[in-house]
Short mmCIF file of N, CA and C in Angstrom, two decimals:
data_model
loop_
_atom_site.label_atom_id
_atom_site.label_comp_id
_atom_site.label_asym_id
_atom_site.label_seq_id
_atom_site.Cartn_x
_atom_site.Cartn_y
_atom_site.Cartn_z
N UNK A 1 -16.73 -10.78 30.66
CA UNK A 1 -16.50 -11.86 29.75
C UNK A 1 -17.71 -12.06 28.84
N UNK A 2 -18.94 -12.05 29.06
CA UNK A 2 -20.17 -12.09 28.72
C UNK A 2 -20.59 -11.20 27.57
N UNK A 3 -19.83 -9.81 27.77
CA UNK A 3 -19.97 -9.03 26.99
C UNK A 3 -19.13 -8.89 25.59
N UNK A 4 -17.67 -9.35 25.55
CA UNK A 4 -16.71 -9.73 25.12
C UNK A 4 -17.16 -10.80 23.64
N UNK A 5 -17.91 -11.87 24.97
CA UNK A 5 -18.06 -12.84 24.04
C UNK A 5 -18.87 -12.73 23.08
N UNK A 6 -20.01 -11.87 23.82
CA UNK A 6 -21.40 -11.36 22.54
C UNK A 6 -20.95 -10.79 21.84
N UNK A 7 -20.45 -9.90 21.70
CA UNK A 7 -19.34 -8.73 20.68
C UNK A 7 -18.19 -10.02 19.62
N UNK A 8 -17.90 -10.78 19.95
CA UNK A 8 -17.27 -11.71 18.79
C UNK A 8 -18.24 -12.74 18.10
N UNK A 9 -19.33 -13.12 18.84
CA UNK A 9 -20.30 -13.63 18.10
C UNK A 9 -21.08 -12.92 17.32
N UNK A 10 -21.43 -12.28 17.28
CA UNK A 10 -21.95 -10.78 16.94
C UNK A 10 -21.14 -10.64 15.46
N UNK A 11 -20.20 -10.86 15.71
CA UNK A 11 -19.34 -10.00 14.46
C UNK A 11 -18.86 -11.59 13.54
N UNK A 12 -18.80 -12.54 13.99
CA UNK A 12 -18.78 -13.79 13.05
C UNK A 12 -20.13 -14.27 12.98
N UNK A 13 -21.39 -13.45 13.51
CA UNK A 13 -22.55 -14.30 12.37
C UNK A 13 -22.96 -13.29 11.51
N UNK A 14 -22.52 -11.82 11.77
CA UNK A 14 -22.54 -10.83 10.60
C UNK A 14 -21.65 -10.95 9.36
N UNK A 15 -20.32 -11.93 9.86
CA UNK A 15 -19.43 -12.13 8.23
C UNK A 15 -20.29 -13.24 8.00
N UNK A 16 -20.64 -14.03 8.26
CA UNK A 16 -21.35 -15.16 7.67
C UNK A 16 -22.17 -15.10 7.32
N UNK A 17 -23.29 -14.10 7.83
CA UNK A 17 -24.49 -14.20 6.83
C UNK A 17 -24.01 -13.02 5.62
N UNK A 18 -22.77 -12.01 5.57
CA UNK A 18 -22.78 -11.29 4.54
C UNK A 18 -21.85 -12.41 3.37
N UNK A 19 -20.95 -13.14 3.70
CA UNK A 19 -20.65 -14.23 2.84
C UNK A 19 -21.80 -14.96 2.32
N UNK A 20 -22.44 -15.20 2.65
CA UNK A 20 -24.02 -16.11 2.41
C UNK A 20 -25.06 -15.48 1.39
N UNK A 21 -25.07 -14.09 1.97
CA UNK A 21 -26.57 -13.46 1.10
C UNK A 21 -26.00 -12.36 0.45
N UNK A 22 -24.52 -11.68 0.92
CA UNK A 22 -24.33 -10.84 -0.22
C UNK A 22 -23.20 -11.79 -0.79
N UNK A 23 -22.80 -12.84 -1.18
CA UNK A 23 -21.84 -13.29 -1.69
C UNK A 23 -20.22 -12.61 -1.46
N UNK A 24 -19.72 -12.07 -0.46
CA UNK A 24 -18.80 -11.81 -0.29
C UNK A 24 -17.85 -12.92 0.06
N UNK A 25 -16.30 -12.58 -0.09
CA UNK A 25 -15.48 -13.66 0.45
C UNK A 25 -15.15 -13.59 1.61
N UNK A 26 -14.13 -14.55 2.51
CA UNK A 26 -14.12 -14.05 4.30
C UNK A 26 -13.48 -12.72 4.14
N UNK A 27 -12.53 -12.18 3.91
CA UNK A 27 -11.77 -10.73 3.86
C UNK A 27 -12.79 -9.71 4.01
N UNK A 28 -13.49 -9.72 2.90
CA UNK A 28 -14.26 -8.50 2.84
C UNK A 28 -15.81 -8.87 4.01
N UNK A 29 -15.69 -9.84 4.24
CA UNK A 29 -17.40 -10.13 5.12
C UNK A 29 -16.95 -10.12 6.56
N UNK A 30 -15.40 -10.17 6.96
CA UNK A 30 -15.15 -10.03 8.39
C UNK A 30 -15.33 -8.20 8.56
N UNK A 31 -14.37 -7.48 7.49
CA UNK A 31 -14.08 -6.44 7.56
C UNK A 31 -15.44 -5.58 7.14
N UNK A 32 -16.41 -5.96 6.64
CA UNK A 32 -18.01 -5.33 6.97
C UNK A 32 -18.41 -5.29 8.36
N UNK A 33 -18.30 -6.64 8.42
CA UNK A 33 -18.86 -7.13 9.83
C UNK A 33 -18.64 -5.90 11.11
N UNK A 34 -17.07 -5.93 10.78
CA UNK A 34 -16.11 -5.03 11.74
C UNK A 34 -16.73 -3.73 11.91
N UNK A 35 -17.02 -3.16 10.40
CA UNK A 35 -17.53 -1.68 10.48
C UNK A 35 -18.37 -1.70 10.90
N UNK A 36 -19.74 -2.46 10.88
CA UNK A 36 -21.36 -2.53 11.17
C UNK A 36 -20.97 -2.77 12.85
N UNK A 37 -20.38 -3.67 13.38
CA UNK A 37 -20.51 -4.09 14.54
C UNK A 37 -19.29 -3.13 15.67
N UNK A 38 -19.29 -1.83 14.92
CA UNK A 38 -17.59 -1.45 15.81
C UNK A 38 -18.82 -0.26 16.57
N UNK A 39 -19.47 0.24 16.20
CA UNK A 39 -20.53 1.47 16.81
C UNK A 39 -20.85 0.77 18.31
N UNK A 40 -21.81 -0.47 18.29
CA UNK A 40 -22.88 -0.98 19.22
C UNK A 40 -21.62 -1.66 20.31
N UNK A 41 -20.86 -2.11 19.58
CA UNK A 41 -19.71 -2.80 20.67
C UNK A 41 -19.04 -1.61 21.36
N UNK A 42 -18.29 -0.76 20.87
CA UNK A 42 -18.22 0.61 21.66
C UNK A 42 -19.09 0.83 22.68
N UNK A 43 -20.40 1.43 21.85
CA UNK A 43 -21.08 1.32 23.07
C UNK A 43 -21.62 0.91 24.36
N UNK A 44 -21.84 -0.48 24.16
CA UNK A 44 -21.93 -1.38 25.01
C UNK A 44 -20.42 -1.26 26.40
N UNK A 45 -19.30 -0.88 25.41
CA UNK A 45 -18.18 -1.39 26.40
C UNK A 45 -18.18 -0.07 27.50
N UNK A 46 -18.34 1.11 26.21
CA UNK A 46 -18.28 2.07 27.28
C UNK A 46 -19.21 2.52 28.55
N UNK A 47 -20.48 1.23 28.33
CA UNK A 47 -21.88 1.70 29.61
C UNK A 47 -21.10 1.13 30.90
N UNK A 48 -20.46 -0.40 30.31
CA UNK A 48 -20.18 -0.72 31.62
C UNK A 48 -19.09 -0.23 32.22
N UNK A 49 -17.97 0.74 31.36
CA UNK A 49 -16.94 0.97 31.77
C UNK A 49 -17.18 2.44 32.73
N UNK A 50 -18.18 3.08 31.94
CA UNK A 50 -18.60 4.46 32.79
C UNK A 50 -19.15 3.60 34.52
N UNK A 51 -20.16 2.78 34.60
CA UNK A 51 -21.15 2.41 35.24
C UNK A 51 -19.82 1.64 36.22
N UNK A 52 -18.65 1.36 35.70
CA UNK A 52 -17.93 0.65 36.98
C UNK A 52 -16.58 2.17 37.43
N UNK A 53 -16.56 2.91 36.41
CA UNK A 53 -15.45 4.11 36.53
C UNK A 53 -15.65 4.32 38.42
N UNK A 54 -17.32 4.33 38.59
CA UNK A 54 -16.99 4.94 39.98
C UNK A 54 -16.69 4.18 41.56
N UNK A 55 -16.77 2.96 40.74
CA UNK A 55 -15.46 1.73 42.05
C UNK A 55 -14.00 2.20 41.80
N UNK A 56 -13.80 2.86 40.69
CA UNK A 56 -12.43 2.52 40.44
C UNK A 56 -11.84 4.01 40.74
N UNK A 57 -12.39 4.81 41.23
CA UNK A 57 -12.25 6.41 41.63
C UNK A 57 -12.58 6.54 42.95
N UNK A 58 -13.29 5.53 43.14
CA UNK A 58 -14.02 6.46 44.65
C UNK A 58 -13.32 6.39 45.77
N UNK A 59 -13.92 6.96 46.45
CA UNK A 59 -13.55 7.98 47.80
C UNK A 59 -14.31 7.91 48.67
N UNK A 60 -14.24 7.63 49.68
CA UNK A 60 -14.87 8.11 51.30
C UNK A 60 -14.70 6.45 51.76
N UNK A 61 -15.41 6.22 53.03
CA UNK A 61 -15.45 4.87 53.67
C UNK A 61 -15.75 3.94 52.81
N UNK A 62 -14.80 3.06 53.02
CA UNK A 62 -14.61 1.65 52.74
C UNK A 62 -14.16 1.73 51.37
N UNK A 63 -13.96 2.92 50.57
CA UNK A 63 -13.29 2.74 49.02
C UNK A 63 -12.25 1.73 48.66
N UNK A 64 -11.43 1.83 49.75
CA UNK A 64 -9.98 0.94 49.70
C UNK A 64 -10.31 -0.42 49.76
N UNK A 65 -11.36 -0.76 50.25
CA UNK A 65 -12.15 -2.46 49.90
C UNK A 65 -12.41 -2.45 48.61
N UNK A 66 -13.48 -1.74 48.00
CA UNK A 66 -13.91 -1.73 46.84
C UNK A 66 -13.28 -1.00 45.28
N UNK A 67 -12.22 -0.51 45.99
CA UNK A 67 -11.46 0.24 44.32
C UNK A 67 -10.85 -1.20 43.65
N UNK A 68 -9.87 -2.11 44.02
CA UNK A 68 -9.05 -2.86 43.84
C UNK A 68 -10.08 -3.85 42.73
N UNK A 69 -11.29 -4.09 43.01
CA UNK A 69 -12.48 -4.52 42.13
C UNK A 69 -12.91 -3.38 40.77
N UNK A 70 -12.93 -2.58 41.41
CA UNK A 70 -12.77 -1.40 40.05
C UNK A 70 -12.08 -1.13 39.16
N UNK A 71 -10.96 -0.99 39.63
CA UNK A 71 -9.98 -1.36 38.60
C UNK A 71 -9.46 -2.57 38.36
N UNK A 72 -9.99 -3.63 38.40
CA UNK A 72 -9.97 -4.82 37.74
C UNK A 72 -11.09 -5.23 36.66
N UNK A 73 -12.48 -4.49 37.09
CA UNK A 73 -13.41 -4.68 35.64
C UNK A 73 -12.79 -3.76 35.03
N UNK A 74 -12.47 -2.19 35.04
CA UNK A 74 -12.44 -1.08 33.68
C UNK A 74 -10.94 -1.88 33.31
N UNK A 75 -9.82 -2.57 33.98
CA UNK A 75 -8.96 -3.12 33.54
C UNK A 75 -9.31 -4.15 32.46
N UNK A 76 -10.10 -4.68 32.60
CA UNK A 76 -10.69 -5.99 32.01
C UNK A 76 -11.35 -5.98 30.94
N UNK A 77 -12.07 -4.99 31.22
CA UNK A 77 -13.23 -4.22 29.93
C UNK A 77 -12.12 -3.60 28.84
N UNK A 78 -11.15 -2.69 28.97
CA UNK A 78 -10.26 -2.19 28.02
C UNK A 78 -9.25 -3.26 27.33
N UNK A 79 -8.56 -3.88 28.63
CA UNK A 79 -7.80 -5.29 27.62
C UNK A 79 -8.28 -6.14 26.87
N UNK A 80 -9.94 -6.78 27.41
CA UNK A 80 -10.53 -8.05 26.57
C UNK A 80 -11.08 -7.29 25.53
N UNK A 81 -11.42 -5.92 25.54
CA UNK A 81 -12.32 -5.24 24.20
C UNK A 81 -11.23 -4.59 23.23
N UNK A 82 -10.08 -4.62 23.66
CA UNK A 82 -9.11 -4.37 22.17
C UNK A 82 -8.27 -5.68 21.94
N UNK A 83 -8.37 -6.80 22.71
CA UNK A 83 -8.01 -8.09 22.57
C UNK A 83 -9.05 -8.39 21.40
N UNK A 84 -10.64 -8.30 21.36
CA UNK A 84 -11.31 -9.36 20.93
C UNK A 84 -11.40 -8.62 19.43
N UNK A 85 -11.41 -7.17 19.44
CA UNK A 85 -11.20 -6.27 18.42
C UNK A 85 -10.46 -6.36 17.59
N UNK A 86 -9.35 -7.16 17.76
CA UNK A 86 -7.82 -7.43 16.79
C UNK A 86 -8.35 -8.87 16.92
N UNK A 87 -8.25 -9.45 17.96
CA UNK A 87 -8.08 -11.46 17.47
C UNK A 87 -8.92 -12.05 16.76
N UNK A 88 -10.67 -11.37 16.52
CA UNK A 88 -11.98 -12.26 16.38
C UNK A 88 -11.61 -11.98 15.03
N UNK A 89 -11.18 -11.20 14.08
CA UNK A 89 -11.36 -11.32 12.58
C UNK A 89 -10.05 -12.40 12.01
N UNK A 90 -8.56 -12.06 12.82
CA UNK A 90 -7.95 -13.21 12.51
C UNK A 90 -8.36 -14.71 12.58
N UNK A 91 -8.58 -14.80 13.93
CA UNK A 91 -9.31 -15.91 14.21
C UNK A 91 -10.33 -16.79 12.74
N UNK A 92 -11.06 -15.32 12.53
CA UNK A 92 -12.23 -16.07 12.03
C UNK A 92 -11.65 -16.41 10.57
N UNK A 93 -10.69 -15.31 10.13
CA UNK A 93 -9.59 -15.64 8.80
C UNK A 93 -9.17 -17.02 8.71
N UNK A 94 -8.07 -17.54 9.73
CA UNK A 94 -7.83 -18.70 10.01
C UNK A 94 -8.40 -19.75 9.94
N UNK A 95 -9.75 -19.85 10.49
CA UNK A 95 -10.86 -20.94 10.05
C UNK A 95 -11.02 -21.07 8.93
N UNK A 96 -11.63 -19.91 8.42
CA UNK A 96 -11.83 -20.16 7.13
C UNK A 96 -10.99 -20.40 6.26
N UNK A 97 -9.83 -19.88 6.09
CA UNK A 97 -8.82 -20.68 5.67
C UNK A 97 -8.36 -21.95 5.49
N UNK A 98 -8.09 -22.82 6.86
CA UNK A 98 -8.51 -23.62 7.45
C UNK A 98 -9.45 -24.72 6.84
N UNK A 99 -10.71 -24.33 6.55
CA UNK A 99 -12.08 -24.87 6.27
C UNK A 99 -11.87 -25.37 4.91
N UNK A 100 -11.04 -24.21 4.09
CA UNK A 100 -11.03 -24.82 2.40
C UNK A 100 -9.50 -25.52 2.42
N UNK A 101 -8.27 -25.53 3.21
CA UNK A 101 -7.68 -26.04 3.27
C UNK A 101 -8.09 -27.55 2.91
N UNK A 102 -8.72 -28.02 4.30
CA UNK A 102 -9.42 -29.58 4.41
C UNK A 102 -9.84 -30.01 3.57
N UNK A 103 -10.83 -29.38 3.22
CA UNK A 103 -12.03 -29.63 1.97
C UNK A 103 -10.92 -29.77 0.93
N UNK A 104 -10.35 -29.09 0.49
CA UNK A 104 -9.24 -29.47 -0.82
C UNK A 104 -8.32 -30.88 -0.56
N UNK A 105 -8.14 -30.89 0.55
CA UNK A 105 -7.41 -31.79 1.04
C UNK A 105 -8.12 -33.34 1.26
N UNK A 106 -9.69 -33.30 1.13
CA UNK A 106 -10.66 -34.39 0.98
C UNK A 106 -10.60 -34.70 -0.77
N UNK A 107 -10.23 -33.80 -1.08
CA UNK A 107 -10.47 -34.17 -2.72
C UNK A 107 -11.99 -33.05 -2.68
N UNK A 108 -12.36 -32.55 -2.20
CA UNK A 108 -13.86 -32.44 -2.84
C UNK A 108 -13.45 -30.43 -2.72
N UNK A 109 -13.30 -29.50 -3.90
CA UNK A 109 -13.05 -28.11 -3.31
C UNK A 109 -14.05 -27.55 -2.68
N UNK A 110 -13.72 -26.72 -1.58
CA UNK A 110 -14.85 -26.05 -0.92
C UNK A 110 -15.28 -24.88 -1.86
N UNK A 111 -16.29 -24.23 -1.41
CA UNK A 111 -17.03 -23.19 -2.62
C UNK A 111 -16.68 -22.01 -1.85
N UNK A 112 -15.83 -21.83 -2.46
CA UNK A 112 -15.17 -20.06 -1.96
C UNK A 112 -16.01 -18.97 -2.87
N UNK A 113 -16.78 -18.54 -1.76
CA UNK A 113 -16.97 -16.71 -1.68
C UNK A 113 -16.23 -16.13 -2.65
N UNK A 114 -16.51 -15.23 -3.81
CA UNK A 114 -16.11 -14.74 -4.65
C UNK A 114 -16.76 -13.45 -4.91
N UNK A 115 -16.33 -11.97 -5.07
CA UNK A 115 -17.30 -10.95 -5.19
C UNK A 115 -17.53 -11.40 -6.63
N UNK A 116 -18.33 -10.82 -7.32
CA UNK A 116 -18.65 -11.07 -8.85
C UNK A 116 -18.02 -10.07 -9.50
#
């Protein structure tokens, strides 16, 4: 979960600071984000997924205690890391969406991100 979660924070303070300092809008500053942050999140998923592969294979005494835990992290690690891979940019779409919705809806427009 820990890892999951760093990997979506990770990737919404990279659209935000590229909305911020390169002036991008949310579309294009999630979908940077995505490319810059898709290498290190891979990586990351695959240390722990190698580093637990051998609960979830093994063999000799007492395996049958400890597999059922094995294949519940590499289970866990593959569903929450193509879960957070698809939901964190909608998600973060939605807000922002969301965000200038309100603001228009106060009377006052929010300042939408515009490439030049």
């Amino acid at each position: 979960m820990g890892i999951v979660k760093k990997n979506a924070i990770m990737m919404v303070d990279f659209a935000i600071d590229a909305e911020r300092n390169e002036k991008l809008g949310p579309e294009d500053a999630i979908y940077r984000a995505c490319v810059v942050r898709f290498r290190p999140i891979m990586m990351t998923t695959m240390a722990a997924l190698f580093g637990t592969l051998p609960l979830a294979i093994g063999l000799g005494t007492g395996s049958e205690l400890r597999r059922p835990l094995g294949i519940a992290v590499v289970g866990g690690l593959i569903f929450s890391q193509v879960l957070t891979l698809y939901t964190t940019p909608v998600i973060y779409l939605a807000f922002e969406h969301a965000r200038i919705w309100f603001a228009n809806l106060r009377g006052r427009p929010a300042v939408k991100t515009v490439p030049a």
